[in-house]
Amino acid sequence: MDLDKLLIKLAGNGFIVVLFLMMLTDASFLGALITALMLSVVAWFLGDRFLLPRSSNGIATAADGVLAAMVLWAAARIAPWEMTVPKLIGLVVILGAFEALFHFFLQRDPYYRGEADRAKA
């Protein structure tokens, strides 16, 4: 299942989400880490493993951004952390930039370019 790629995503998203949630809100390290892990795992399966091979980097990145906004907003409401809309948008933009670069990295593999069947032939 591309464990190395998943670990890169967990590290990148984890660093960004934990750092910025702790800087921008009153999130604890553990709360920010749990949020980052949940977001990363769901985004891995939905955006990277499902959407990216079937669509484009732009569509997968946009989906990851919408998913991040929903997860971060929900986590902030449940926790409760003070998450304003500008803070949320800023964090989603930074995550989106990471995701776009991460998708370029993934697309070096034929599976993520939608060429899995052709690569086997």
PDB file of C-alpha atoms in Angstrom, residues 7-85:
ATOM      1  CA  LEU A   7       4.476   8.180   5.932  1.00  0.00           C
ATOM      2  CA  ILE A   8       5.587  11.224   3.901  1.00  0.00           C
ATOM      3  CA  LYS A   9       1.995  12.472   3.855  1.00  0.00           C
ATOM      4  CA  LEU A  10       1.579  11.883   7.585  1.00  0.00           C
ATOM      5  CA  ALA A  11       4.823  13.733   8.323  1.00  0.00           C
ATOM      6  CA  GLY A  12       4.070  16.685   6.027  1.00  0.00           C
ATOM      7  CA  ASN A  13       0.429  17.131   6.950  1.00  0.00           C
ATOM      8  CA  GLY A  14       1.177  16.362  10.583  1.00  0.00           C
ATOM      9  CA  PHE A  15       3.877  19.000  10.815  1.00  0.00           C
ATOM     10  CA  ILE A  16       1.735  21.667   9.137  1.00  0.00           C
ATOM     11  CA  VAL A  17      -1.488  20.924  11.016  1.00  0.00           C
ATOM     12  CA  VAL A  18       0.070  20.477  14.452  1.00  0.00           C
ATOM     13  CA  LEU A  19       2.279  23.554  14.122  1.00  0.00           C
ATOM     14  CA  PHE A  20      -0.442  25.869  12.857  1.00  0.00           C
ATOM     15  CA  LEU A  21      -3.245  24.592  15.092  1.00  0.00           C
ATOM     16  CA  MET A  22      -1.043  25.127  18.117  1.00  0.00           C
ATOM     17  CA  MET A  23       0.031  28.577  16.882  1.00  0.00           C
ATOM     18  CA  LEU A  24      -3.371  29.813  15.709  1.00  0.00           C
ATOM     19  CA  THR A  25      -5.685  28.217  18.262  1.00  0.00           C
ATOM     20  CA  ASP A  26      -5.513  26.976  21.821  1.00  0.00           C
ATOM     21  CA  ALA A  27      -5.168  23.363  20.642  1.00  0.00           C
ATOM     22  CA  SER A  28      -3.070  21.029  22.719  1.00  0.00           C
ATOM     23  CA  PHE A  29      -0.332  18.993  21.073  1.00  0.00           C
ATOM     24  CA  LEU A  30      -2.335  15.789  21.473  1.00  0.00           C
ATOM     25  CA  GLY A  31      -5.527  17.331  20.095  1.00  0.00           C
ATOM     26  CA  ALA A  32      -3.692  18.802  17.108  1.00  0.00           C
ATOM     27  CA  LEU A  33      -1.888  15.499  16.487  1.00  0.00           C
ATOM     28  CA  ILE A  34      -5.108  13.471  16.542  1.00  0.00           C
ATOM     29  CA  THR A  35      -6.720  15.966  14.154  1.00  0.00           C
ATOM     30  CA  ALA A  36      -3.705  15.780  11.826  1.00  0.00           C
ATOM     31  CA  LEU A  37      -3.731  11.982  11.828  1.00  0.00           C
ATOM     32  CA  MET A  38      -7.453  11.774  11.106  1.00  0.00           C
ATOM     33  CA  LEU A  39      -7.206  14.330   8.313  1.00  0.00           C
ATOM     34  CA  SER A  40      -4.148  12.699   6.764  1.00  0.00           C
ATOM     35  CA  VAL A  41      -5.568   9.182   6.717  1.00  0.00           C
ATOM     36  CA  VAL A  42      -8.914  10.236   5.235  1.00  0.00           C
ATOM     37  CA  ALA A  43      -7.195  12.493   2.674  1.00  0.00           C
ATOM     38  CA  TRP A  44      -4.804   9.655   1.757  1.00  0.00           C
ATOM     39  CA  PHE A  45      -7.590   7.273   0.860  1.00  0.00           C
ATOM     40  CA  LEU A  46     -10.004   9.797  -0.650  1.00  0.00           C
ATOM     41  CA  GLY A  47      -7.699  12.261  -2.391  1.00  0.00           C
ATOM     42  CA  ASP A  48      -4.509  10.341  -3.085  1.00  0.00           C
ATOM     43  CA  ARG A  49      -5.601   6.741  -3.584  1.00  0.00           C
ATOM     44  CA  PHE A  50      -9.053   7.332  -5.123  1.00  0.00           C
ATOM     45  CA  LEU A  51      -9.265  10.752  -6.824  1.00  0.00           C
ATOM     46  CA  LEU A  52      -5.707  11.420  -7.997  1.00  0.00           C
ATOM     47  CA  PRO A  53      -5.386   8.307 -10.211  1.00  0.00           C
ATOM     48  CA  ARG A  54      -8.804   9.016 -11.767  1.00  0.00           C
ATOM     49  CA  SER A  55      -8.553  12.784 -12.219  1.00  0.00           C
ATOM     50  CA  SER A  56      -5.968  15.541 -12.097  1.00  0.00           C
ATOM     51  CA  ASN A  57      -3.711  17.098  -9.489  1.00  0.00           C
ATOM     52  CA  GLY A  58      -5.980  20.153  -9.397  1.00  0.00           C
ATOM     53  CA  ILE A  59      -9.126  18.174  -8.656  1.00  0.00           C
ATOM     54  CA  ALA A  60      -7.415  16.019  -6.025  1.00  0.00           C
ATOM     55  CA  THR A  61      -5.857  19.102  -4.403  1.00  0.00           C
ATOM     56  CA  ALA A  62      -9.190  20.948  -4.361  1.00  0.00           C
ATOM     57  CA  ALA A  63     -10.877  17.910  -2.792  1.00  0.00           C
ATOM     58  CA  ASP A  64      -8.120  17.704  -0.181  1.00  0.00           C
ATOM     59  CA  GLY A  65      -8.622  21.403   0.571  1.00  0.00           C
ATOM     60  CA  VAL A  66     -12.383  21.049   1.024  1.00  0.00           C
ATOM     61  CA  LEU A  67     -11.872  17.974   3.181  1.00  0.00           C
ATOM     62  CA  ALA A  68      -9.250  19.795   5.288  1.00  0.00           C
ATOM     63  CA  ALA A  69     -11.564  22.760   5.797  1.00  0.00           C
ATOM     64  CA  MET A  70     -14.404  20.500   6.922  1.00  0.00           C
ATOM     65  CA  VAL A  71     -12.247  18.392   9.264  1.00  0.00           C
ATOM     66  CA  LEU A  72     -10.446  21.375  10.788  1.00  0.00           C
ATOM     67  CA  TRP A  73     -13.678  23.335  11.251  1.00  0.00           C
ATOM     68  CA  ALA A  74     -15.381  20.322  12.866  1.00  0.00           C
ATOM     69  CA  ALA A  75     -12.392  19.635  15.135  1.00  0.00           C
ATOM     70  CA  ALA A  76     -12.299  23.285  16.216  1.00  0.00           C
ATOM     71  CA  ARG A  77     -15.991  23.194  17.097  1.00  0.00           C
ATOM     72  CA  ILE A  78     -15.785  19.881  18.942  1.00  0.00           C
ATOM     73  CA  ALA A  79     -12.582  20.712  20.876  1.00  0.00           C
ATOM     74  CA  PRO A  80     -13.575  23.784  21.214  1.00  0.00           C
ATOM     75  CA  TRP A  81     -10.747  25.835  19.731  1.00  0.00           C
ATOM     76  CA  GLU A  82     -11.032  29.427  18.582  1.00  0.00           C
ATOM     77  CA  MET A  83     -10.760  29.006  14.787  1.00  0.00           C
ATOM     78  CA  THR A  84     -11.733  32.067  12.755  1.00  0.00           C
ATOM     79  CA  VAL A  85     -12.494  31.847   9.044  1.00  0.00           C
TER      80      VAL A  85
END
